[in-house]
């Protein structure tokens, strides 16, 4: 989000989108159809169907357990396959965005994003969307996400979503805010542990993440890895 602190240059619009109970709301039929569309072998699809549809749950009321009962949608958090399945589900958003952008002659990419055709960044349920700071471009993003939500069951949580604008004229600024209904955010924010700021990242900006990674590696080495494995990890 370079130069978002400046009022000159190309109009820019970025969105930090918070999904509402992301893993808990994925529609099973949608996910299985997506796996079929990606030509995943039927045997693998059946394995994953068993994984997502067979878990049972109970609830605790005043310390007493009641259940078990089946769920009707969602992915089991903590299962090693769930993040992969969620990423596959989110891939449909990429396809929808690409189609709507291709079909729209008025869409403009975010500043510095046209060459690589970048419209969004997504890692599991951490989603950032980018476009030119104009109404037609923002409308394409909104339409794509609305279509994706209706198919997948994944809804936006406006209270946990923000819009960031730079160099957008005052008469267009409120229009963009109204399209999405998000609060106007301010920098810095964090995405996947990395601070997002309007200037070049410094060593100080990244130091909390570096310390976290270093501590995690030290924990692995102390508990799990032999001396040879430690050398391999460093290499």
Short mmCIF file of N, CA and C in Angstrom, two decimals, residues 42-144:
data_model
loop_
_atom_site.label_atom_id
_atom_site.label_comp_id
_atom_site.label_asym_id
_atom_site.label_seq_id
_atom_site.Cartn_x
_atom_site.Cartn_y
_atom_site.Cartn_z
N UNK A 42 -12.32 -38.97 -8.31
CA UNK A 42 -13.54 -39.27 -7.55
C UNK A 42 -13.23 -39.91 -6.21
N UNK A 43 -12.22 -40.77 -6.17
CA UNK A 43 -11.87 -41.42 -4.91
C UNK A 43 -11.45 -40.38 -3.87
N UNK A 44 -10.66 -39.40 -4.28
CA UNK A 44 -10.22 -38.36 -3.36
C UNK A 44 -11.41 -37.50 -2.91
N UNK A 45 -12.32 -37.21 -3.84
CA UNK A 45 -13.51 -36.44 -3.48
C UNK A 45 -14.34 -37.18 -2.44
N UNK A 46 -14.49 -38.49 -2.61
CA UNK A 46 -15.26 -39.29 -1.65
C UNK A 46 -14.59 -39.30 -0.28
N UNK A 47 -13.26 -39.37 -0.26
CA UNK A 47 -12.55 -39.29 1.01
C UNK A 47 -12.83 -37.97 1.71
N UNK A 48 -12.76 -36.89 0.95
CA UNK A 48 -13.00 -35.58 1.54
C UNK A 48 -14.45 -35.39 1.94
N UNK A 49 -15.36 -35.99 1.19
CA UNK A 49 -16.78 -35.92 1.56
C UNK A 49 -17.00 -36.60 2.90
N UNK A 50 -16.36 -37.74 3.10
CA UNK A 50 -16.48 -38.43 4.38
C UNK A 50 -15.88 -37.59 5.51
N UNK A 51 -14.78 -36.92 5.20
CA UNK A 51 -14.12 -36.09 6.21
C UNK A 51 -14.99 -34.93 6.66
N UNK A 52 -15.68 -34.28 5.73
CA UNK A 52 -16.42 -33.06 6.11
C UNK A 52 -17.84 -33.34 6.58
N UNK A 53 -18.41 -34.50 6.24
CA UNK A 53 -19.83 -34.73 6.55
C UNK A 53 -20.07 -35.66 7.74
N UNK A 54 -19.06 -36.38 8.20
CA UNK A 54 -19.28 -37.37 9.26
C UNK A 54 -19.08 -36.87 10.69
N UNK A 55 -18.35 -35.77 10.94
CA UNK A 55 -18.15 -35.36 12.34
C UNK A 55 -19.47 -35.08 13.05
N UNK A 56 -19.49 -35.39 14.35
CA UNK A 56 -20.64 -35.09 15.21
C UNK A 56 -20.19 -34.17 16.33
N UNK A 57 -21.16 -33.44 16.89
CA UNK A 57 -20.84 -32.44 17.90
C UNK A 57 -21.79 -32.58 19.09
N UNK A 58 -21.33 -32.06 20.22
CA UNK A 58 -22.22 -31.95 21.37
C UNK A 58 -22.04 -30.56 21.96
N UNK A 59 -23.01 -30.15 22.78
CA UNK A 59 -22.95 -28.84 23.41
C UNK A 59 -22.98 -29.01 24.92
N UNK A 60 -22.39 -28.06 25.61
CA UNK A 60 -22.35 -28.08 27.07
C UNK A 60 -23.28 -27.00 27.61
N UNK A 61 -24.25 -27.41 28.43
CA UNK A 61 -25.19 -26.49 29.06
C UNK A 61 -25.10 -26.68 30.57
N UNK A 62 -24.63 -25.64 31.25
CA UNK A 62 -24.44 -25.70 32.71
C UNK A 62 -23.58 -26.89 33.12
N UNK A 63 -22.56 -27.15 32.31
CA UNK A 63 -21.63 -28.22 32.63
C UNK A 63 -22.08 -29.60 32.22
N UNK A 64 -23.28 -29.72 31.67
CA UNK A 64 -23.79 -31.02 31.23
C UNK A 64 -23.78 -31.10 29.71
N UNK A 65 -23.29 -32.24 29.18
CA UNK A 65 -23.14 -32.41 27.75
C UNK A 65 -24.41 -32.96 27.12
N UNK A 66 -24.79 -32.39 25.99
CA UNK A 66 -25.94 -32.86 25.23
C UNK A 66 -25.51 -33.11 23.78
N UNK A 67 -26.05 -34.10 23.16
CA UNK A 67 -25.69 -34.45 21.78
C UNK A 67 -25.62 -35.96 21.67
N UNK A 68 -25.07 -36.43 20.63
CA UNK A 68 -24.36 -35.79 19.53
C UNK A 68 -25.33 -35.40 18.43
N UNK A 69 -24.90 -34.43 17.58
CA UNK A 69 -25.71 -34.07 16.43
C UNK A 69 -24.79 -33.76 15.25
N UNK A 70 -25.34 -33.93 14.05
CA UNK A 70 -24.58 -33.70 12.82
C UNK A 70 -24.61 -32.22 12.44
N UNK A 71 -23.56 -31.79 11.79
CA UNK A 71 -23.57 -30.45 11.19
C UNK A 71 -24.09 -30.54 9.76
N UNK A 72 -24.41 -29.41 9.17
CA UNK A 72 -24.92 -29.38 7.80
C UNK A 72 -24.02 -28.62 6.84
N UNK A 73 -23.00 -27.98 7.38
CA UNK A 73 -22.05 -27.25 6.54
C UNK A 73 -20.80 -26.98 7.37
N UNK A 74 -19.78 -26.42 6.71
CA UNK A 74 -18.57 -26.03 7.42
C UNK A 74 -17.47 -27.08 7.35
N UNK A 75 -16.26 -26.64 7.71
CA UNK A 75 -15.08 -27.49 7.75
C UNK A 75 -14.58 -27.58 9.18
N UNK A 76 -14.10 -28.76 9.54
CA UNK A 76 -13.64 -29.01 10.90
C UNK A 76 -12.30 -28.31 11.11
N UNK A 77 -12.28 -27.28 11.94
CA UNK A 77 -11.02 -26.59 12.21
C UNK A 77 -10.11 -27.48 13.05
N UNK A 78 -8.86 -27.51 12.66
CA UNK A 78 -7.90 -28.37 13.34
C UNK A 78 -7.55 -29.60 12.55
N UNK A 79 -8.42 -29.99 11.61
CA UNK A 79 -8.10 -31.13 10.74
C UNK A 79 -7.10 -30.67 9.69
N UNK A 80 -6.06 -31.48 9.42
CA UNK A 80 -5.01 -31.04 8.48
C UNK A 80 -5.49 -30.78 7.07
N UNK A 81 -6.61 -31.38 6.65
CA UNK A 81 -7.10 -31.17 5.29
C UNK A 81 -7.94 -29.90 5.15
N UNK A 82 -8.48 -29.40 6.24
CA UNK A 82 -9.41 -28.27 6.16
C UNK A 82 -8.82 -27.02 5.51
N UNK A 83 -7.58 -26.61 5.86
CA UNK A 83 -7.04 -25.42 5.19
C UNK A 83 -6.90 -25.59 3.68
N UNK A 84 -6.52 -26.78 3.23
CA UNK A 84 -6.39 -27.03 1.79
C UNK A 84 -7.75 -26.94 1.09
N UNK A 85 -8.75 -27.53 1.71
CA UNK A 85 -10.09 -27.49 1.12
C UNK A 85 -10.62 -26.06 1.08
N UNK A 86 -10.31 -25.28 2.11
CA UNK A 86 -10.77 -23.90 2.13
C UNK A 86 -10.10 -23.08 1.03
N UNK A 87 -8.81 -23.32 0.81
CA UNK A 87 -8.10 -22.62 -0.26
C UNK A 87 -8.70 -22.96 -1.62
N UNK A 88 -9.06 -24.24 -1.81
CA UNK A 88 -9.70 -24.64 -3.07
C UNK A 88 -11.04 -23.94 -3.23
N UNK A 89 -11.79 -23.82 -2.14
CA UNK A 89 -13.08 -23.12 -2.20
C UNK A 89 -12.88 -21.65 -2.58
N UNK A 90 -11.86 -21.02 -2.03
CA UNK A 90 -11.60 -19.61 -2.33
C UNK A 90 -11.14 -19.40 -3.76
N UNK A 91 -10.66 -20.46 -4.41
CA UNK A 91 -10.20 -20.33 -5.78
C UNK A 91 -11.33 -19.91 -6.72
N UNK A 92 -12.57 -20.23 -6.34
CA UNK A 92 -13.69 -19.80 -7.18
C UNK A 92 -13.80 -18.28 -7.22
N UNK A 93 -13.46 -17.62 -6.12
CA UNK A 93 -13.46 -16.16 -6.12
C UNK A 93 -12.48 -15.63 -7.16
N UNK A 94 -11.33 -16.26 -7.27
CA UNK A 94 -10.35 -15.87 -8.29
C UNK A 94 -10.93 -16.01 -9.68
N UNK A 95 -11.63 -17.13 -9.93
CA UNK A 95 -12.23 -17.36 -11.25
C UNK A 95 -13.32 -16.33 -11.55
N UNK A 96 -14.15 -16.03 -10.55
CA UNK A 96 -15.23 -15.06 -10.76
C UNK A 96 -14.68 -13.66 -11.03
N UNK A 97 -13.67 -13.28 -10.26
CA UNK A 97 -13.06 -11.97 -10.48
C UNK A 97 -12.48 -11.87 -11.88
N UNK A 98 -11.77 -12.91 -12.30
CA UNK A 98 -11.15 -12.90 -13.63
C UNK A 98 -12.21 -12.77 -14.72
N UNK A 99 -13.33 -13.47 -14.55
CA UNK A 99 -14.39 -13.42 -15.56
C UNK A 99 -15.05 -12.05 -15.61
N UNK A 100 -15.41 -11.51 -14.44
CA UNK A 100 -16.08 -10.21 -14.41
C UNK A 100 -15.16 -9.10 -14.92
N UNK A 101 -13.89 -9.18 -14.58
CA UNK A 101 -12.93 -8.17 -15.05
C UNK A 101 -12.78 -8.26 -16.57
N UNK A 102 -12.70 -9.48 -17.07
CA UNK A 102 -12.55 -9.66 -18.52
C UNK A 102 -13.78 -9.16 -19.27
N UNK A 103 -14.95 -9.34 -18.68
CA UNK A 103 -16.20 -8.95 -19.34
C UNK A 103 -16.50 -7.46 -19.24
N UNK A 104 -15.78 -6.75 -18.37
CA UNK A 104 -16.07 -5.33 -18.15
C UNK A 104 -15.04 -4.45 -18.85
N UNK A 105 -15.47 -3.61 -19.78
CA UNK A 105 -14.52 -2.70 -20.45
C UNK A 105 -14.12 -1.52 -19.57
N UNK A 106 -14.82 -1.32 -18.44
CA UNK A 106 -14.59 -0.14 -17.60
C UNK A 106 -13.72 -0.44 -16.38
N UNK A 107 -13.36 -1.71 -16.18
CA UNK A 107 -12.57 -2.04 -14.99
C UNK A 107 -11.13 -1.58 -15.18
N UNK A 108 -10.57 -1.02 -14.11
CA UNK A 108 -9.16 -0.63 -14.09
C UNK A 108 -8.49 -1.26 -12.87
N UNK A 109 -7.29 -1.79 -13.10
CA UNK A 109 -6.55 -2.39 -12.00
C UNK A 109 -5.98 -1.32 -11.07
N UNK A 110 -5.68 -1.75 -9.88
CA UNK A 110 -5.00 -0.91 -8.89
C UNK A 110 -3.65 -0.45 -9.44
N UNK A 111 -3.20 0.68 -8.98
CA UNK A 111 -1.89 1.22 -9.35
C UNK A 111 -0.79 0.16 -9.18
N UNK A 112 0.02 -0.02 -10.22
CA UNK A 112 1.14 -0.97 -10.24
C UNK A 112 0.68 -2.42 -10.31
N UNK A 113 -0.60 -2.69 -10.53
CA UNK A 113 -1.10 -4.07 -10.56
C UNK A 113 -1.52 -4.54 -11.95
N UNK A 114 -1.54 -3.64 -12.91
CA UNK A 114 -2.04 -4.00 -14.24
C UNK A 114 -1.14 -5.02 -14.93
N UNK A 115 0.16 -4.89 -14.78
CA UNK A 115 1.10 -5.76 -15.48
C UNK A 115 0.92 -7.22 -15.09
N UNK A 116 0.68 -7.47 -13.81
CA UNK A 116 0.51 -8.86 -13.35
C UNK A 116 -0.96 -9.22 -13.12
N UNK A 117 -1.87 -8.31 -13.49
CA UNK A 117 -3.31 -8.55 -13.38
C UNK A 117 -3.72 -8.94 -11.96
N UNK A 118 -3.24 -8.19 -10.99
CA UNK A 118 -3.50 -8.49 -9.58
C UNK A 118 -4.76 -7.79 -9.11
N UNK A 119 -5.74 -8.57 -8.67
CA UNK A 119 -6.99 -8.00 -8.16
C UNK A 119 -7.23 -8.33 -6.69
N UNK A 120 -6.50 -9.33 -6.16
CA UNK A 120 -6.70 -9.71 -4.76
C UNK A 120 -5.54 -10.57 -4.27
N UNK A 121 -5.42 -10.64 -2.96
CA UNK A 121 -4.47 -11.52 -2.28
C UNK A 121 -5.27 -12.34 -1.30
N UNK A 122 -5.03 -13.64 -1.30
CA UNK A 122 -5.83 -14.51 -0.43
C UNK A 122 -4.97 -15.63 0.12
N UNK A 123 -4.97 -15.77 1.44
CA UNK A 123 -4.35 -16.90 2.10
C UNK A 123 -5.34 -17.41 3.13
N UNK A 124 -5.95 -18.57 2.83
CA UNK A 124 -7.05 -19.09 3.66
C UNK A 124 -8.13 -18.00 3.75
N UNK A 125 -8.50 -17.58 4.97
CA UNK A 125 -9.58 -16.61 5.08
C UNK A 125 -9.08 -15.18 5.25
N UNK A 126 -7.79 -14.95 4.99
CA UNK A 126 -7.24 -13.60 5.00
C UNK A 126 -7.29 -13.05 3.58
N UNK A 127 -8.16 -12.08 3.34
CA UNK A 127 -8.44 -11.62 1.99
C UNK A 127 -8.24 -10.11 1.87
N UNK A 128 -7.45 -9.72 0.87
CA UNK A 128 -7.29 -8.32 0.51
C UNK A 128 -7.66 -8.17 -0.96
N UNK A 129 -8.50 -7.17 -1.28
CA UNK A 129 -8.92 -6.92 -2.65
C UNK A 129 -8.47 -5.53 -3.06
N UNK A 130 -8.09 -5.40 -4.34
CA UNK A 130 -7.48 -4.16 -4.83
C UNK A 130 -8.11 -3.75 -6.15
N UNK A 131 -8.27 -2.44 -6.35
CA UNK A 131 -8.75 -1.95 -7.65
C UNK A 131 -8.43 -0.47 -7.77
N UNK A 132 -8.63 0.06 -8.96
CA UNK A 132 -8.53 1.49 -9.20
C UNK A 132 -9.62 2.19 -8.38
N UNK A 133 -9.33 3.39 -7.91
CA UNK A 133 -10.29 4.10 -7.07
C UNK A 133 -11.40 4.75 -7.86
N UNK A 134 -12.15 3.93 -8.59
CA UNK A 134 -13.27 4.43 -9.40
C UNK A 134 -14.49 3.55 -9.16
N UNK A 135 -15.67 4.12 -9.38
CA UNK A 135 -16.91 3.40 -9.12
C UNK A 135 -17.07 2.14 -9.97
N UNK A 136 -16.81 2.17 -11.28
CA UNK A 136 -16.96 0.94 -12.08
C UNK A 136 -16.06 -0.19 -11.60
N UNK A 137 -14.82 0.13 -11.23
CA UNK A 137 -13.90 -0.91 -10.78
C UNK A 137 -14.33 -1.49 -9.44
N UNK A 138 -14.75 -0.62 -8.52
CA UNK A 138 -15.21 -1.09 -7.22
C UNK A 138 -16.47 -1.94 -7.35
N UNK A 139 -17.34 -1.57 -8.27
CA UNK A 139 -18.58 -2.33 -8.49
C UNK A 139 -18.28 -3.75 -8.95
N UNK A 140 -17.25 -3.93 -9.77
CA UNK A 140 -16.86 -5.27 -10.23
C UNK A 140 -16.41 -6.12 -9.05
N UNK A 141 -15.60 -5.56 -8.16
CA UNK A 141 -15.17 -6.31 -6.97
C UNK A 141 -16.36 -6.71 -6.12
N UNK A 142 -17.27 -5.77 -5.90
CA UNK A 142 -18.45 -6.05 -5.08
C UNK A 142 -19.32 -7.12 -5.70
N UNK A 143 -19.55 -7.03 -7.00
CA UNK A 143 -20.39 -8.00 -7.70
C UNK A 143 -19.76 -9.40 -7.65
N UNK A 144 -18.45 -9.47 -7.83
CA UNK A 144 -17.76 -10.76 -7.80
C UNK A 144 -17.87 -11.41 -6.43
#
